Amino acid sequence: MASHHPLVRAVHAPHNRGMSTPPKPARTAQNQRAKQPTHLHVADIQGLARLAAQATLGLTALTEKVHGNVYKAVAAPLGVVGDQWVDRTPGASGVRKSGITGLVYGSVKAVTRLAAGTVDAVLSRVAARAGAPSSSPQREAVLSALNGVLGDQLAETSNPLAIAMHLRHAGRPLVLEKAALSARFPRAGGKVLVLVHGLCMNDLQWCSENAEGHLQDHGEALAGALGYTPVYLHYNTGLHTSTNGEALAGLLEQLLKAWPQPVKDLSLLVHSMGGLVARSACHHGKQAGQGWRARLKHLVFLGTPHHGAPLERVGHWVDHLLGSHWVTQPFARIGQIRSAGITDLRHGHVLECDWAGRGRFELAPDARQALPLPRGVNCYAVAASTAMAAPASGGGHGSLAVVRDALSQKIVGDGLVPLESALGRHAQARHRLAFAPEHQWIACGMNHMELLSRPEVAQQLVRWLGAGG
């Protein structure tokens, strides 16, 4: 479609159809940042204090384990005499608790727990009186990164830093009741667009700065061009994708039941990990017989690692390498701090059966259950490549530039997700995702994060969703 098509022009000149607010003048990143405060809440400080205590205890345990391994190595040649200096109780560090060294480690742990408990109690009382202060993009970015790396642990320990899943608009949670949504979206129509962010990110980051210094929001672009009302998912990306998928399915059911108008077109726009969460939600929605699943018309993936991401597989290999020798074994625990959400990216897990009953850090082959694209839904895949152009077919004759670009397309992809994974291609037929050729687009000269900020991506989205009317 030519760039002068009215749907494409509408991306750059949005109008009022289906939008919850009137169109605003183009914003620059500079004047947007100037209006935003930067601050932490008291509850954030409480959560960070808990993390600091856990980190201190973890580092102490790591040091003690290394110390104990040294004791075992020195004591081994001495036989029975050496054993009196080592604690060989299963699961113990090796350092005897009754010795001076053991007493030092025990004292550090006890003092840390005491101090952490005191600080937590004081901050809990202060936080209860502090109310609900406003947030900022900077704060949201910090919390999102922490949740991506440690989100499962934050949730398990009820840490105040843990993000609870919500549908939001303009950074504020939506109350999923008809009257509340009518007030929030007075111009809402029957076309709803739900945007799902990726790992370590949040809903505010759908509004991203492009090369010209302007803020690009694909949700607002589609609202202006095609009359969608955009709502944005905010969730803890450190949880298993299957856990988040099931929760998203429930939220979508609530959203459609409470929407002010009958929903004729529900579409999902998903980035990176968000695509795995969306596929999981489709599965759960179908299994539960939820009504939103029949209303889902379009599902667009931006750089989704359908078959995993190499960085997580490299991290897993490093874990195994460190854990294979007694000297480096304690250090493997550092890498194993990473969340369930991250380890799900090793092969692209979307279902609970993909990981349940298996150790997250065991060296094992891809044992996923095959899950095809949802039936009756127009599914689209955008894959980015740092290569400037697709390799020429049959005419390269060994050119270094052609070889380099071919390797970039095949292996590097957008810097995080390989091209094959983003397009759902797989050596095993059962794992291949059947995107129609016309529903695939390779964004050349673009990295993973630029999928959110480049206007040509928005133009492609308008073409697809406009043509799919």
Short mmCIF file of C-alpha atoms in Angstrom, two decimals:
data_model
loop_
_atom_site.label_atom_id
_atom_site.label_comp_id
_atom_site.label_asym_id
_atom_site.label_seq_id
_atom_site.Cartn_x
_atom_site.Cartn_y
_atom_site.Cartn_z
CA MET A 1 0.00 0.00 0.00
CA ALA A 2 1.43 3.37 -0.95
CA SER A 3 2.39 5.83 1.76
CA HIS A 4 -0.25 8.33 0.56
CA HIS A 5 -3.08 5.94 1.45
CA PRO A 6 -5.53 7.71 3.83
CA LEU A 7 -5.18 4.98 6.47
CA VAL A 8 -1.42 5.51 6.58
CA ARG A 9 -1.80 9.31 6.67
CA ALA A 10 -4.12 8.87 9.63
CA VAL A 11 -1.26 7.44 11.68
CA HIS A 12 0.35 10.84 11.64
CA ALA A 13 -2.88 12.86 11.91
CA PRO A 14 -5.17 10.98 14.35
CA HIS A 15 -8.83 11.94 14.65
CA ASN A 16 -11.58 11.29 17.13
CA ARG A 17 -13.17 8.02 16.06
CA GLY A 18 -13.45 5.75 19.09
CA MET A 19 -10.85 7.63 21.11
CA SER A 20 -11.36 8.20 24.78
CA THR A 21 -9.86 11.71 24.63
CA PRO A 22 -9.62 14.39 21.91
CA PRO A 23 -6.44 14.35 19.80
CA LYS A 24 -3.52 16.34 21.18
CA PRO A 25 -0.67 18.18 19.47
CA ALA A 26 2.45 16.17 18.75
CA ARG A 27 4.49 15.70 21.89
CA THR A 28 8.24 15.67 22.14
CA ALA A 29 10.09 13.47 24.59
CA GLN A 30 11.79 16.53 26.06
CA ASN A 31 8.67 18.46 27.07
CA GLN A 32 6.96 15.24 28.24
CA ARG A 33 9.84 14.40 30.61
CA ALA A 34 9.83 17.93 32.01
CA LYS A 35 6.30 17.45 33.35
CA GLN A 36 6.94 14.16 35.17
CA PRO A 37 8.04 13.89 38.82
CA THR A 38 10.56 11.32 39.95
CA HIS A 39 10.04 9.76 43.36
CA LEU A 40 9.78 6.52 45.32
CA HIS A 41 6.88 5.65 47.59
CA VAL A 42 7.39 4.64 51.21
CA ALA A 43 6.22 1.15 50.24
CA ASP A 44 8.93 1.08 47.57
CA ILE A 45 11.59 1.85 50.17
CA GLN A 46 10.14 -0.89 52.37
CA GLY A 47 10.33 -3.35 49.49
CA LEU A 48 13.89 -2.33 48.61
CA ALA A 49 14.91 -2.74 52.26
CA ARG A 50 13.55 -6.29 52.19
CA LEU A 51 15.49 -6.99 49.00
CA ALA A 52 18.68 -5.56 50.57
CA ALA A 53 18.26 -7.88 53.55
CA GLN A 54 17.67 -10.88 51.28
CA ALA A 55 20.72 -9.94 49.21
CA THR A 56 22.88 -9.69 52.34
CA LEU A 57 21.69 -13.07 53.58
CA GLY A 58 22.20 -14.59 50.13
CA LEU A 59 25.72 -13.18 49.79
CA THR A 60 26.59 -14.40 53.27
CA ALA A 61 25.32 -17.88 52.44
CA LEU A 62 27.30 -17.86 49.18
CA THR A 63 30.51 -16.83 50.95
CA GLU A 64 29.94 -19.46 53.63
CA LYS A 65 29.41 -22.16 50.98
CA VAL A 66 32.65 -21.22 49.19
CA HIS A 67 34.45 -21.19 52.54
CA GLY A 68 33.02 -24.60 53.36
CA ASN A 69 34.15 -26.04 50.01
CA VAL A 70 37.68 -24.84 50.74
CA TYR A 71 37.53 -26.55 54.16
CA LYS A 72 36.40 -29.80 52.49
CA ALA A 73 39.23 -29.63 49.96
CA VAL A 74 41.87 -29.01 52.65
CA ALA A 75 40.42 -31.62 55.02
CA ALA A 76 40.09 -34.40 52.43
CA PRO A 77 43.75 -35.53 52.44
CA LEU A 78 43.74 -35.63 56.27
CA GLY A 79 41.02 -38.25 56.50
CA VAL A 80 39.37 -38.65 59.92
CA VAL A 81 41.49 -35.87 61.42
CA GLY A 82 40.32 -33.40 58.81
CA ASP A 83 36.67 -34.36 59.21
CA GLN A 84 36.53 -32.78 62.67
CA TRP A 85 36.85 -29.37 61.02
CA VAL A 86 34.07 -29.92 58.48
CA ASP A 87 30.29 -30.13 58.81
CA ARG A 88 29.25 -32.90 56.41
CA THR A 89 25.54 -32.76 57.25
CA PRO A 90 23.53 -33.03 53.98
CA GLY A 91 22.70 -29.53 52.73
CA ALA A 92 25.13 -27.81 55.09
CA SER A 93 27.72 -25.33 53.85
CA GLY A 94 30.61 -27.35 55.28
CA VAL A 95 31.46 -24.73 57.92
CA ARG A 96 30.88 -26.08 61.46
CA LYS A 97 28.34 -23.92 63.28
CA SER A 98 30.12 -24.38 66.62
CA GLY A 99 33.44 -23.08 65.33
CA ILE A 100 34.58 -19.45 65.26
CA THR A 101 33.96 -19.15 61.51
CA GLY A 102 30.47 -20.62 61.86
CA LEU A 103 29.68 -18.24 64.73
CA VAL A 104 30.72 -15.25 62.59
CA TYR A 105 28.47 -16.27 59.72
CA GLY A 106 25.62 -17.00 62.13
CA SER A 107 26.03 -13.59 63.78
CA VAL A 108 25.94 -11.76 60.45
CA LYS A 109 22.72 -13.56 59.50
CA ALA A 110 21.09 -12.92 62.88
CA VAL A 111 21.94 -9.21 62.91
CA THR A 112 20.72 -8.81 59.31
CA ARG A 113 17.38 -10.46 60.14
CA LEU A 114 16.95 -8.35 63.28
CA ALA A 115 17.75 -5.08 61.49
CA ALA A 116 15.54 -5.97 58.53
CA GLY A 117 12.61 -6.82 60.80
CA THR A 118 12.92 -3.54 62.68
CA VAL A 119 13.13 -1.43 59.51
CA ASP A 120 10.22 -3.31 57.94
CA ALA A 121 8.00 -2.77 60.98
CA VAL A 122 8.71 0.98 61.05
CA LEU A 123 8.17 1.44 57.31
CA SER A 124 4.94 -0.60 57.43
CA ARG A 125 3.45 1.89 59.89
CA VAL A 126 4.62 4.88 57.84
CA ALA A 127 3.33 3.37 54.57
CA ALA A 128 -0.11 2.77 56.11
CA ARG A 129 -0.43 6.51 56.84
CA ALA A 130 1.14 7.73 53.58
CA GLY A 131 -1.89 7.17 51.33
CA ALA A 132 -1.52 6.64 47.57
CA PRO A 133 0.91 9.17 46.06
CA SER A 134 1.22 9.65 42.31
CA SER A 135 3.74 7.71 40.26
CA SER A 136 6.12 8.64 37.45
CA PRO A 137 7.53 6.93 34.33
CA GLN A 138 10.93 6.69 35.99
CA ARG A 139 9.52 4.90 39.03
CA GLU A 140 7.42 2.61 36.85
CA ALA A 141 10.48 1.67 34.81
CA VAL A 142 12.49 0.73 37.93
CA LEU A 143 9.66 -1.38 39.34
CA SER A 144 9.11 -3.10 35.99
CA ALA A 145 12.79 -4.03 35.68
CA LEU A 146 12.86 -5.43 39.22
CA ASN A 147 9.70 -7.44 38.58
CA GLY A 148 11.12 -8.83 35.36
CA VAL A 149 14.23 -10.15 37.10
CA LEU A 150 12.80 -11.02 40.53
CA GLY A 151 9.04 -10.86 40.08
CA ASP A 152 8.23 -14.41 41.14
CA GLN A 153 10.24 -13.99 44.34
CA LEU A 154 8.65 -10.60 45.03
CA ALA A 155 5.19 -12.16 44.69
CA GLU A 156 6.06 -15.19 46.83
CA THR A 157 7.35 -12.99 49.68
CA SER A 158 4.48 -10.44 49.39
CA ASN A 159 7.02 -7.71 48.73
CA PRO A 160 5.36 -4.29 48.14
CA LEU A 161 7.41 -3.98 44.95
CA ALA A 162 5.50 -6.84 43.30
CA ILE A 163 3.25 -5.62 40.47
CA ALA A 164 -0.37 -6.75 40.43
CA MET A 165 -1.94 -7.28 37.00
CA HIS A 166 -4.28 -4.50 35.84
CA LEU A 167 -5.67 -3.09 32.64
CA ARG A 168 -4.71 0.57 32.58
CA HIS A 169 -5.06 3.73 30.53
CA ALA A 170 -2.72 6.71 30.86
CA GLY A 171 -0.97 4.84 33.67
CA ARG A 172 -4.09 4.52 35.84
CA PRO A 173 -5.88 1.21 36.54
CA LEU A 174 -9.32 0.70 35.00
CA VAL A 175 -12.28 -0.20 37.19
CA LEU A 176 -13.94 -2.97 35.22
CA GLU A 177 -17.52 -1.84 35.78
CA LYS A 178 -19.81 -0.45 33.09
CA ALA A 179 -20.44 2.92 34.78
CA ALA A 180 -16.73 3.46 35.53
CA LEU A 181 -15.68 2.57 31.99
CA SER A 182 -18.41 4.82 30.50
CA ALA A 183 -17.03 7.73 32.51
CA ARG A 184 -13.44 6.91 31.61
CA PHE A 185 -14.16 6.38 27.89
CA PRO A 186 -17.16 8.58 26.98
CA ARG A 187 -16.52 8.04 23.24
CA ALA A 188 -15.85 4.32 23.41
CA GLY A 189 -17.09 2.31 20.46
CA GLY A 190 -17.24 -1.37 19.69
CA LYS A 191 -13.56 -1.74 18.76
CA VAL A 192 -11.18 -2.44 21.64
CA LEU A 193 -7.39 -2.76 21.36
CA VAL A 194 -5.47 -4.34 24.25
CA LEU A 195 -1.70 -3.79 24.25
CA VAL A 196 0.56 -6.22 26.15
CA HIS A 197 4.17 -5.22 26.92
CA GLY A 198 7.26 -7.40 27.19
CA LEU A 199 9.79 -8.50 29.80
CA CYS A 200 10.99 -5.88 32.35
CA MET A 201 8.70 -3.29 30.77
CA ASN A 202 5.39 -1.59 31.55
CA ASP A 203 2.37 -0.12 29.80
CA LEU A 204 3.74 3.44 29.76
CA GLN A 205 6.61 2.32 27.54
CA TRP A 206 4.27 1.81 24.59
CA CYS A 207 4.75 5.56 24.29
CA SER A 208 8.35 5.66 23.06
CA GLU A 209 10.69 8.27 21.65
CA ASN A 210 11.52 7.86 17.98
CA ALA A 211 14.54 9.09 16.03
CA GLU A 212 12.93 12.49 15.44
CA GLY A 213 12.47 13.04 19.18
CA HIS A 214 8.68 12.60 19.03
CA LEU A 215 6.67 10.16 21.11
CA GLN A 216 5.19 7.25 19.18
CA ASP A 217 2.29 5.26 20.62
CA HIS A 218 0.97 2.49 18.38
CA GLY A 219 -2.22 2.33 20.42
CA GLU A 220 -3.05 5.96 19.80
CA ALA A 221 -2.06 5.61 16.15
CA LEU A 222 -4.54 2.78 15.66
CA ALA A 223 -7.16 4.69 17.62
CA GLY A 224 -6.86 7.66 15.31
CA ALA A 225 -6.67 5.66 12.10
CA LEU A 226 -9.16 2.86 12.72
CA GLY A 227 -11.34 3.89 15.64
CA TYR A 228 -10.00 1.56 18.31
CA THR A 229 -10.10 2.41 22.00
CA PRO A 230 -6.72 1.32 23.41
CA VAL A 231 -6.26 -0.13 26.88
CA TYR A 232 -2.91 -1.33 28.20
CA LEU A 233 -1.99 -4.35 30.30
CA HIS A 234 0.34 -3.84 33.25
CA TYR A 235 1.72 -7.05 34.78
CA ASN A 236 4.54 -8.76 36.65
CA THR A 237 6.75 -10.18 33.89
CA GLY A 238 8.74 -12.29 36.36
CA LEU A 239 5.87 -14.75 36.81
CA HIS A 240 5.45 -17.78 34.55
CA THR A 241 3.92 -16.80 31.20
CA SER A 242 1.21 -19.42 31.74
CA THR A 243 0.29 -17.80 35.07
CA ASN A 244 0.05 -14.38 33.46
CA GLY A 245 -1.84 -15.86 30.49
CA GLU A 246 -4.54 -17.32 32.69
CA ALA A 247 -4.89 -14.04 34.60
CA LEU A 248 -5.09 -12.04 31.36
CA ALA A 249 -7.85 -14.31 30.05
CA GLY A 250 -9.88 -13.55 33.16
CA LEU A 251 -9.31 -9.81 32.84
CA LEU A 252 -10.37 -9.78 29.18
CA GLU A 253 -13.59 -11.56 30.11
CA GLN A 254 -14.30 -8.90 32.74
CA LEU A 255 -13.42 -6.10 30.34
CA LEU A 256 -15.82 -7.18 27.61
CA LYS A 257 -18.67 -7.77 30.04
CA ALA A 258 -18.22 -4.26 31.48
CA TRP A 259 -17.51 -2.41 28.21
CA PRO A 260 -20.03 0.44 27.61
CA GLN A 261 -20.81 -0.74 24.05
CA PRO A 262 -21.16 -4.23 22.54
CA VAL A 263 -17.67 -5.26 21.46
CA LYS A 264 -17.57 -6.32 17.81
CA ASP A 265 -13.79 -6.24 17.37
CA LEU A 266 -11.33 -7.16 20.11
CA SER A 267 -7.71 -6.98 18.94
CA LEU A 268 -4.45 -7.67 20.79
CA LEU A 269 -1.16 -5.93 20.02
CA VAL A 270 1.69 -7.65 21.84
CA HIS A 271 5.42 -7.05 22.14
CA SER A 272 8.12 -9.63 22.91
CA MET A 273 7.16 -11.77 25.95
CA GLY A 274 3.68 -10.27 25.72
CA GLY A 275 3.09 -12.51 22.71
CA LEU A 276 3.68 -15.66 24.78
CA VAL A 277 1.31 -14.34 27.44
CA ALA A 278 -1.33 -13.62 24.78
CA ARG A 279 -1.05 -17.10 23.24
CA SER A 280 -1.41 -18.59 26.72
CA ALA A 281 -4.46 -16.38 27.36
CA CYS A 282 -6.09 -17.59 24.14
CA HIS A 283 -5.57 -21.19 25.26
CA HIS A 284 -7.02 -20.55 28.71
CA GLY A 285 -9.92 -18.54 27.30
CA LYS A 286 -10.87 -21.37 24.96
CA GLN A 287 -10.50 -24.04 27.67
CA ALA A 288 -12.72 -22.04 30.04
CA GLY A 289 -15.31 -21.23 27.36
CA GLN A 290 -14.88 -17.49 27.92
CA GLY A 291 -16.86 -15.13 25.68
CA TRP A 292 -14.01 -12.78 24.77
CA ARG A 293 -12.30 -15.52 22.81
CA ALA A 294 -15.07 -15.48 20.16
CA ARG A 295 -14.73 -11.69 19.84
CA LEU A 296 -10.97 -11.77 19.26
CA LYS A 297 -10.43 -10.65 15.69
CA HIS A 298 -6.75 -9.70 15.36
CA LEU A 299 -3.59 -10.78 17.19
CA VAL A 300 -0.41 -8.93 16.18
CA PHE A 301 3.00 -10.07 17.48
CA LEU A 302 5.95 -7.66 17.56
CA GLY A 303 9.27 -9.46 18.04
CA THR A 304 7.81 -12.35 20.07
CA PRO A 305 10.27 -15.19 20.87
CA HIS A 306 7.79 -17.96 19.99
CA HIS A 307 10.55 -20.57 20.11
CA GLY A 308 12.76 -18.94 22.69
CA ALA A 309 15.61 -16.44 22.88
CA PRO A 310 19.34 -17.30 22.62
CA LEU A 311 20.40 -15.14 25.57
CA GLU A 312 18.40 -17.23 28.04
CA ARG A 313 19.77 -20.44 26.53
CA VAL A 314 23.30 -19.08 26.93
CA GLY A 315 22.54 -18.16 30.55
CA HIS A 316 21.23 -21.68 31.16
CA TRP A 317 24.40 -23.19 29.69
CA VAL A 318 26.55 -20.96 31.95
CA ASP A 319 24.51 -22.13 34.97
CA HIS A 320 25.20 -25.74 34.05
CA LEU A 321 28.90 -25.05 33.47
CA LEU A 322 29.29 -23.34 36.86
CA GLY A 323 27.32 -26.03 38.63
CA SER A 324 29.39 -28.88 37.20
CA HIS A 325 32.42 -28.28 39.45
CA TRP A 326 32.53 -28.04 43.24
CA VAL A 327 34.68 -24.89 43.18
CA THR A 328 32.29 -22.86 41.02
CA GLN A 329 29.06 -24.58 42.06
CA PRO A 330 28.08 -21.94 44.66
CA PHE A 331 28.34 -19.20 42.03
CA ALA A 332 25.69 -20.91 39.89
CA ARG A 333 23.19 -19.65 42.47
CA ILE A 334 23.79 -16.08 41.32
CA GLY A 335 22.54 -16.85 37.82
CA GLN A 336 19.63 -18.81 39.24
CA ILE A 337 18.23 -15.72 40.90
CA ARG A 338 16.52 -14.85 37.62
CA SER A 339 12.76 -15.17 37.47
CA ALA A 340 10.44 -17.85 36.12
CA GLY A 341 9.38 -15.41 33.42
CA ILE A 342 12.94 -15.21 32.13
CA THR A 343 13.54 -18.97 32.18
CA ASP A 344 10.28 -19.45 30.24
CA LEU A 345 12.01 -17.59 27.40
CA ARG A 346 14.54 -20.41 26.99
CA HIS A 347 12.21 -22.32 24.67
CA GLY A 348 9.10 -20.12 24.62
CA HIS A 349 6.90 -21.74 27.29
CA VAL A 350 3.22 -20.76 27.18
CA LEU A 351 1.51 -23.60 29.08
CA GLU A 352 1.86 -24.81 32.66
CA CYS A 353 2.62 -28.34 31.44
CA ASP A 354 5.70 -26.92 29.67
CA TRP A 355 7.43 -26.32 33.01
CA ALA A 356 5.44 -28.04 35.80
CA GLY A 357 7.31 -30.90 37.47
CA ARG A 358 10.62 -29.86 35.92
CA GLY A 359 13.47 -27.98 37.50
CA ARG A 360 13.84 -24.56 35.90
CA PHE A 361 17.62 -24.85 35.89
CA GLU A 362 17.97 -28.48 34.84
CA LEU A 363 19.78 -29.08 31.56
CA ALA A 364 17.00 -30.63 29.48
CA PRO A 365 15.79 -30.55 25.86
CA ASP A 366 12.79 -28.57 24.64
CA ALA A 367 9.77 -30.55 25.87
CA ARG A 368 7.00 -28.06 25.13
CA GLN A 369 3.52 -29.12 24.18
CA ALA A 370 2.76 -27.90 20.67
CA LEU A 371 0.29 -25.01 20.66
CA PRO A 372 -0.86 -23.65 17.28
CA LEU A 373 -2.08 -20.13 16.64
CA PRO A 374 -5.66 -19.55 17.83
CA ARG A 375 -8.27 -20.56 15.27
CA GLY A 376 -10.59 -17.95 13.78
CA VAL A 377 -8.18 -15.11 14.55
CA ASN A 378 -6.19 -13.03 12.06
CA CYS A 379 -2.64 -13.52 13.35
CA TYR A 380 0.26 -11.34 12.20
CA ALA A 381 3.99 -11.46 12.95
CA VAL A 382 6.48 -8.58 12.79
CA ALA A 383 10.12 -9.64 13.05
CA ALA A 384 12.89 -7.06 13.22
CA SER A 385 16.42 -7.46 11.92
CA THR A 386 19.45 -5.28 12.48
CA ALA A 387 20.43 -6.08 8.88
CA MET A 388 19.63 -3.17 6.58
CA ALA A 389 17.96 -5.33 3.92
CA ALA A 390 16.84 -8.89 3.35
CA PRO A 391 19.48 -11.08 1.67
CA ALA A 392 19.15 -11.21 -2.12
CA SER A 393 17.99 -14.62 -3.35
CA GLY A 394 20.41 -16.37 -5.66
CA GLY A 395 22.61 -13.38 -6.51
CA GLY A 396 25.05 -12.92 -3.63
CA HIS A 397 27.92 -15.07 -4.94
CA GLY A 398 29.76 -15.00 -1.60
CA SER A 399 29.61 -11.25 -1.06
CA LEU A 400 30.74 -10.46 2.50
CA ALA A 401 27.86 -7.99 2.95
CA VAL A 402 25.32 -10.60 1.86
CA VAL A 403 26.80 -13.23 4.18
CA ARG A 404 26.83 -10.76 7.09
CA ASP A 405 23.23 -9.75 6.53
CA ALA A 406 22.15 -13.37 6.12
CA LEU A 407 23.76 -14.26 9.45
CA SER A 408 22.12 -11.25 11.08
CA GLN A 409 18.72 -12.33 9.76
CA LYS A 410 19.17 -15.96 10.83
CA ILE A 411 20.98 -15.69 14.16
CA VAL A 412 21.07 -12.15 15.53
CA GLY A 413 17.63 -10.99 14.39
CA ASP A 414 16.68 -7.85 16.29
CA GLY A 415 19.48 -8.27 18.82
CA LEU A 416 17.36 -10.30 21.25
CA VAL A 417 15.01 -12.46 19.19
CA PRO A 418 16.12 -14.39 16.08
CA LEU A 419 14.10 -13.98 12.92
CA GLU A 420 13.03 -17.63 12.85
CA SER A 421 11.66 -17.46 16.38
CA ALA A 422 9.76 -14.21 15.79
CA LEU A 423 8.13 -15.64 12.65
CA GLY A 424 7.19 -18.90 14.35
CA ARG A 425 9.42 -21.07 12.16
CA HIS A 426 10.74 -24.32 13.62
CA ALA A 427 12.57 -27.43 12.40
CA GLN A 428 9.78 -29.60 13.83
CA ALA A 429 6.50 -29.30 11.96
CA ARG A 430 4.39 -29.59 15.11
CA HIS A 431 5.90 -26.42 16.56
CA ARG A 432 5.60 -24.28 13.41
CA LEU A 433 3.16 -21.38 13.67
CA ALA A 434 1.17 -20.98 10.47
CA PHE A 435 1.38 -17.27 9.77
CA ALA A 436 0.12 -16.57 6.26
CA PRO A 437 2.89 -15.10 4.05
CA GLU A 438 0.97 -11.82 3.71
CA HIS A 439 0.72 -11.68 7.51
CA GLN A 440 4.50 -11.62 8.01
CA TRP A 441 6.68 -8.53 7.83
CA ILE A 442 10.42 -8.15 8.41
CA ALA A 443 11.42 -4.72 9.68
CA CYS A 444 15.00 -4.33 8.43
CA GLY A 445 17.52 -2.01 10.07
CA MET A 446 15.58 -2.14 13.33
CA ASN A 447 16.31 -3.56 16.79
CA HIS A 448 13.96 -5.12 19.33
CA MET A 449 13.05 -1.93 21.17
CA GLU A 450 12.63 0.13 18.01
CA LEU A 451 9.57 -1.97 17.19
CA LEU A 452 7.79 0.26 19.71
CA SER A 453 8.97 3.61 18.41
CA ARG A 454 9.28 3.43 14.63
CA PRO A 455 6.39 5.03 12.69
CA GLU A 456 6.75 2.54 9.83
CA VAL A 457 5.71 -0.22 12.25
CA ALA A 458 2.54 1.74 13.03
CA GLN A 459 1.91 2.13 9.31
CA GLN A 460 2.16 -1.63 8.81
CA LEU A 461 -0.25 -2.21 11.69
CA VAL A 462 -2.77 0.18 10.11
CA ARG A 463 -2.46 -1.61 6.79
CA TRP A 464 -3.08 -5.01 8.32
CA LEU A 465 -5.88 -4.14 10.73
CA GLY A 466 -7.49 -1.76 8.24
CA ALA A 467 -7.52 -4.37 5.50
CA GLY A 468 -8.83 -6.96 7.96
CA GLY A 469 -11.64 -4.51 8.82
#
